[in-house]
Amino acid sequence: MTPPDVRRARLARDLSDRIAPPSGAACITLTTAAAAELSSRFGQLSGDQRSNLFLGTVHGFALNRILRPYAALAGLPEVQDARVLRRREAEALWAQTLRQEGIPDDPLLLNTVRKLRSEFASDEQWSLTGSAVQARDAYLQVLRDNRLLDFASIIEQAVTIVETHADVRLALRAAFDRIYVDEYQDLAPGLDRIVRDLCLSAEADPSTLFAVGDTDQAIYGWTGTDSRLLTDLASQPEVTEITLQTNYRCGAVIAEISRRLFPDGRPMIAARAGGSIEVLKVEGSVDGQARRIAEEVALLVESNVSPDAIGLLCRTNELARAAAEALGDRGLDTWVREDAEWESMITNWLERACGTLLGLARGDGIGALVDELARIVPNLDVEIRGQIVGLLLSIESGMSARQLTSDLFNLLVSAGTDAATVATDELAPLLDHLASNPQVLRSVDELAARQLRDGRVYVTTLSAGKGLEFDYVFIPDCDDGRIPFYRSINNRRELEEERNKFYVGLTRARFKVTLLWSGYTTDRRDRRHPCPVSRFITQLRLA
Ligand SMILES: Nc1ncnc2c1ncn2[C@@H]1O[C@H](COP(=O)(O)OP(=O)(O)OP(=O)(O)O)[C@@H](O)[C@H]1O
């Protein structure tokens, strides 16, 4: 994710000056969080309400702008109204299929099939995997027989439709005059193929592509993404490559030192002076490091640094939770960013709406919220908009989150096909979650709290830190074997991704990065294993 200031300004300008209605634009991001941030801030620059304006994720684009509208036209009516399985449902169906087929269940097999599907692997690559092909075929058959889609099949079907139907390509090009793709280095081949079909083919009136990416920040190769797609895209004759050389975020010292991780020596001009990176050796392994971070954060807050200008980027979610606890013990408020399985553009919107209506967050008011909803739910009619305003105005502290979600769901379902589809695909998972977990997110206040970052130290993983920025960043667990993780050390590509992730972490800071290590790690039985400082810190020439 990228702080969307530059992207949203570009999009707003293009929509007002360059893209004549009814044509529109698709702005595609990797994560819901990035898309939601872009969508909420976009409204401050542009009131554009055309229905051909898509701001969302890769999967959202494939599902809502390709499969739902065009599957029937492409001769796949069973796909058009297929139900999208949530991750856990898909995993259960996978396990059940394997049992029926008599194939031993093995997490490695699931990961292999996931990765190969995401990579759009060739028949030859599949044939090298033994039972993976049989398992895949049986599972895909079950999906088809039951009119179901999983996350990978959304992309697979969208690619098939776009690649085999010239009329669908024509319609998509007409709808989306421009396509903006962020974090191109972390794209799996599916969207790359769709983008090339729409933007780089020799067919008439291609869409214009605006892609942003940085191969040094590629971190998802293990899921089947491939940063070489970006390099290859940039080398196409019809593509103009613009290399950005100025780092507007990090102080010069951070910008310069962090580049030492890369052998190419590509210079980075820093627009901001100063900056520092400090390495602290702390007793007590990650617990001791978390306590030390809490002390340092408390000092910063005492010296009037706002807690939300401080980011704590951890190797794992587990570590992030433990670190947040240590900060909590010192009386510091934290905001722990964790992905929820049911998260989508509309659930993110609902959380922010609750925050605004309860007066807990600085929001742009009901008008902006409803305009934003109209971008998430295309063709939302005026009467339903009015009823949604009424629903928002009824929000008050203590109200049941489940009731509010259910009321919104019912309103959308009554509002015609497009809205009903969004309700079923994107809001129903939250409703199911609330129904099956009555102890969590009981009130609208708790729903709102998921987005209340102001005044809280932001605690998350190195990967989820992508696109964020802080004045001060802390990275614990910088012992070799943890960062980089020992299992990636003998695999060149995995090691590169570990390095990139570390680079992402360093470059989130404007003023100062603090790296912590202990000189040993502890295992589950609390036994100590001595280890040197992270090889990346050695590469930075800081130890
Ligand atoms: N031309 C500019 N002048 C001043 N500030 C800028 C300019 N371009 C970007 N910035 C600021 O620099 C910061 C980083 O910008 P942006 O997020 O667009 O970069 P990025 O390359 O996507 O970063 P990353 O991929 O590392 O997250 C933001 O705070 C942004 O507002």
mmCIF file of C-alpha atoms in Angstrom, residues 174-297:
data_model
loop_
_atom_site.group_PDB
_atom_site.id
_atom_site.type_symbol
_atom_site.label_atom_id
_atom_site.label_comp_id
_atom_site.label_asym_id
_atom_site.label_seq_id
_atom_site.Cartn_x
_atom_site.Cartn_y
_atom_site.Cartn_z
ATOM 1 C CA ALA A 174 -14.725 1.414 -23.057
ATOM 2 C CA ALA A 175 -15.590 1.389 -19.342
ATOM 3 C CA PHE A 176 -12.064 2.032 -18.098
ATOM 4 C CA ASP A 177 -10.207 4.576 -20.166
ATOM 5 C CA ARG A 178 -7.379 4.458 -17.651
ATOM 6 C CA ILE A 179 -6.175 1.713 -15.362
ATOM 7 C CA TYR A 180 -3.981 2.534 -12.381
ATOM 8 C CA VAL A 181 -2.198 -0.320 -10.631
ATOM 9 C CA ASP A 182 -0.271 0.154 -7.400
ATOM 10 C CA GLU A 183 2.434 -2.172 -6.009
ATOM 11 C CA TYR A 184 2.913 -3.814 -9.409
ATOM 12 C CA GLN A 185 5.938 -5.729 -8.088
ATOM 13 C CA ASP A 186 3.616 -7.792 -5.896
ATOM 14 C CA LEU A 187 1.157 -8.717 -8.603
ATOM 15 C CA ALA A 188 0.411 -12.315 -9.447
ATOM 16 C CA PRO A 189 0.385 -13.137 -13.176
ATOM 17 C CA GLY A 190 -3.440 -13.102 -13.414
ATOM 18 C CA LEU A 191 -3.935 -9.352 -13.146
ATOM 19 C CA ASP A 192 -0.799 -8.750 -15.198
ATOM 20 C CA ARG A 193 -2.378 -10.723 -18.030
ATOM 21 C CA ILE A 194 -5.652 -8.815 -17.789
ATOM 22 C CA VAL A 195 -3.823 -5.486 -17.693
ATOM 23 C CA ARG A 196 -1.780 -6.370 -20.769
ATOM 24 C CA ASP A 197 -4.901 -7.516 -22.633
ATOM 25 C CA LEU A 198 -6.623 -4.234 -21.934
ATOM 26 C CA CYS A 199 -3.716 -1.827 -22.173
ATOM 27 C CA LEU A 200 -0.927 -3.285 -24.290
ATOM 28 C CA SER A 201 -2.640 -5.310 -26.988
ATOM 29 C CA ALA A 202 -2.704 -4.318 -30.643
ATOM 30 C CA GLU A 203 -6.507 -4.159 -30.564
ATOM 31 C CA ALA A 204 -8.251 -0.816 -31.063
ATOM 32 C CA ASP A 205 -8.508 1.862 -28.341
ATOM 33 C CA PRO A 206 -6.501 0.256 -25.556
ATOM 34 C CA SER A 207 -6.876 1.603 -22.029
ATOM 35 C CA THR A 208 -4.008 3.713 -20.741
ATOM 36 C CA LEU A 209 -2.024 2.100 -17.946
ATOM 37 C CA PHE A 210 -0.414 3.941 -15.050
ATOM 38 C CA ALA A 211 1.494 1.371 -12.997
ATOM 39 C CA VAL A 212 3.577 2.051 -9.915
ATOM 40 C CA GLY A 213 5.950 -0.400 -8.310
ATOM 41 C CA ASP A 214 9.375 -1.033 -6.836
ATOM 42 C CA THR A 215 11.089 -4.393 -7.295
ATOM 43 C CA ASP A 216 13.122 -3.693 -4.143
ATOM 44 C CA GLN A 217 9.879 -3.888 -2.196
ATOM 45 C CA ALA A 218 8.667 -7.229 -3.610
ATOM 46 C CA ILE A 219 7.740 -9.419 -0.657
ATOM 47 C CA TYR A 220 5.042 -11.845 -1.712
ATOM 48 C CA GLY A 221 6.850 -14.204 -4.111
ATOM 49 C CA TRP A 222 6.047 -17.133 -1.827
ATOM 50 C CA THR A 223 2.379 -16.721 -2.747
ATOM 51 C CA GLY A 224 3.052 -16.891 -6.479
ATOM 52 C CA THR A 225 3.592 -13.209 -7.277
ATOM 53 C CA ASP A 226 6.497 -12.237 -9.477
ATOM 54 C CA SER A 227 8.327 -8.910 -9.482
ATOM 55 C CA ARG A 228 9.814 -9.744 -12.891
ATOM 56 C CA LEU A 229 6.414 -8.922 -14.347
ATOM 57 C CA LEU A 230 7.084 -5.283 -13.459
ATOM 58 C CA THR A 231 10.548 -5.335 -15.011
ATOM 59 C CA ASP A 232 9.150 -6.961 -18.112
ATOM 60 C CA LEU A 233 6.271 -4.500 -18.312
ATOM 61 C CA ALA A 234 8.707 -1.594 -18.100
ATOM 62 C CA SER A 235 10.727 -3.022 -20.992
ATOM 63 C CA GLN A 236 7.780 -3.155 -23.414
ATOM 64 C CA PRO A 237 8.229 -0.750 -26.356
ATOM 65 C CA GLU A 238 4.906 1.013 -25.765
ATOM 66 C CA VAL A 239 5.675 1.608 -22.066
ATOM 67 C CA THR A 240 7.485 4.709 -20.848
ATOM 68 C CA GLU A 241 9.495 3.931 -17.751
ATOM 69 C CA ILE A 242 10.027 6.724 -15.259
ATOM 70 C CA THR A 243 12.520 5.930 -12.518
ATOM 71 C CA LEU A 244 11.842 7.836 -9.334
ATOM 72 C CA GLN A 245 15.052 8.904 -7.678
ATOM 73 C CA THR A 246 13.869 11.142 -4.896
ATOM 74 C CA ASN A 247 12.830 9.807 -1.547
ATOM 75 C CA TYR A 248 10.446 12.389 -0.098
ATOM 76 C CA ARG A 249 9.853 10.484 3.113
ATOM 77 C CA CYS A 250 13.046 9.402 4.865
ATOM 78 C CA GLY A 251 15.716 11.631 6.311
ATOM 79 C CA ALA A 252 18.889 11.532 4.160
ATOM 80 C CA VAL A 253 20.775 9.224 6.522
ATOM 81 C CA ILE A 254 18.002 6.606 6.476
ATOM 82 C CA ALA A 255 17.596 6.905 2.700
ATOM 83 C CA GLU A 256 21.330 6.494 2.107
ATOM 84 C CA ILE A 257 22.047 3.723 4.615
ATOM 85 C CA SER A 258 19.037 1.600 3.646
ATOM 86 C CA ARG A 259 20.233 1.478 0.019
ATOM 87 C CA ARG A 260 23.326 -0.426 1.221
ATOM 88 C CA LEU A 261 21.120 -3.508 1.312
ATOM 89 C CA PHE A 262 21.186 -3.586 -2.480
ATOM 90 C CA PRO A 263 24.228 -4.456 -4.540
ATOM 91 C CA ASP A 264 23.259 -2.173 -7.478
ATOM 92 C CA GLY A 265 24.226 0.975 -5.568
ATOM 93 C CA ARG A 266 21.284 2.856 -7.141
ATOM 94 C CA PRO A 267 21.515 6.317 -5.623
ATOM 95 C CA MET A 268 18.525 7.798 -3.848
ATOM 96 C CA ILE A 269 18.232 11.533 -3.463
ATOM 97 C CA ALA A 270 16.654 12.408 -0.143
ATOM 98 C CA ALA A 271 14.456 15.480 -0.053
ATOM 99 C CA ARG A 272 14.534 15.545 3.752
ATOM 100 C CA ALA A 273 17.746 16.204 5.693
ATOM 101 C CA GLY A 274 18.832 14.337 8.823
ATOM 102 C CA GLY A 275 17.476 11.014 9.971
ATOM 103 C CA SER A 276 19.199 8.264 11.930
ATOM 104 C CA ILE A 277 19.297 4.525 12.421
ATOM 105 C CA GLU A 278 20.174 3.199 15.852
ATOM 106 C CA VAL A 279 20.985 -0.412 16.726
ATOM 107 C CA LEU A 280 20.298 -1.491 20.322
ATOM 108 C CA LYS A 281 21.496 -4.743 21.838
ATOM 109 C CA VAL A 282 19.024 -5.618 24.572
ATOM 110 C CA GLU A 283 18.905 -8.496 27.080
ATOM 111 C CA GLY A 284 15.811 -10.659 27.299
ATOM 112 C CA SER A 285 15.127 -11.643 23.726
ATOM 113 C CA VAL A 286 11.879 -10.353 22.234
ATOM 114 C CA ASP A 287 10.240 -9.775 25.640
ATOM 115 C CA GLY A 288 13.154 -7.663 26.786
ATOM 116 C CA GLN A 289 13.171 -5.850 23.454
ATOM 117 C CA ALA A 290 9.437 -5.134 23.704
ATOM 118 C CA ARG A 291 9.941 -3.676 27.204
ATOM 119 C CA ARG A 292 12.792 -1.520 25.926
ATOM 120 C CA ILE A 293 10.663 -0.281 23.039
ATOM 121 C CA ALA A 294 7.921 0.594 25.523
ATOM 122 C CA GLU A 295 10.481 2.655 27.521
ATOM 123 C CA GLU A 296 11.738 4.441 24.411
ATOM 124 C CA VAL A 297 8.186 5.127 23.206
#
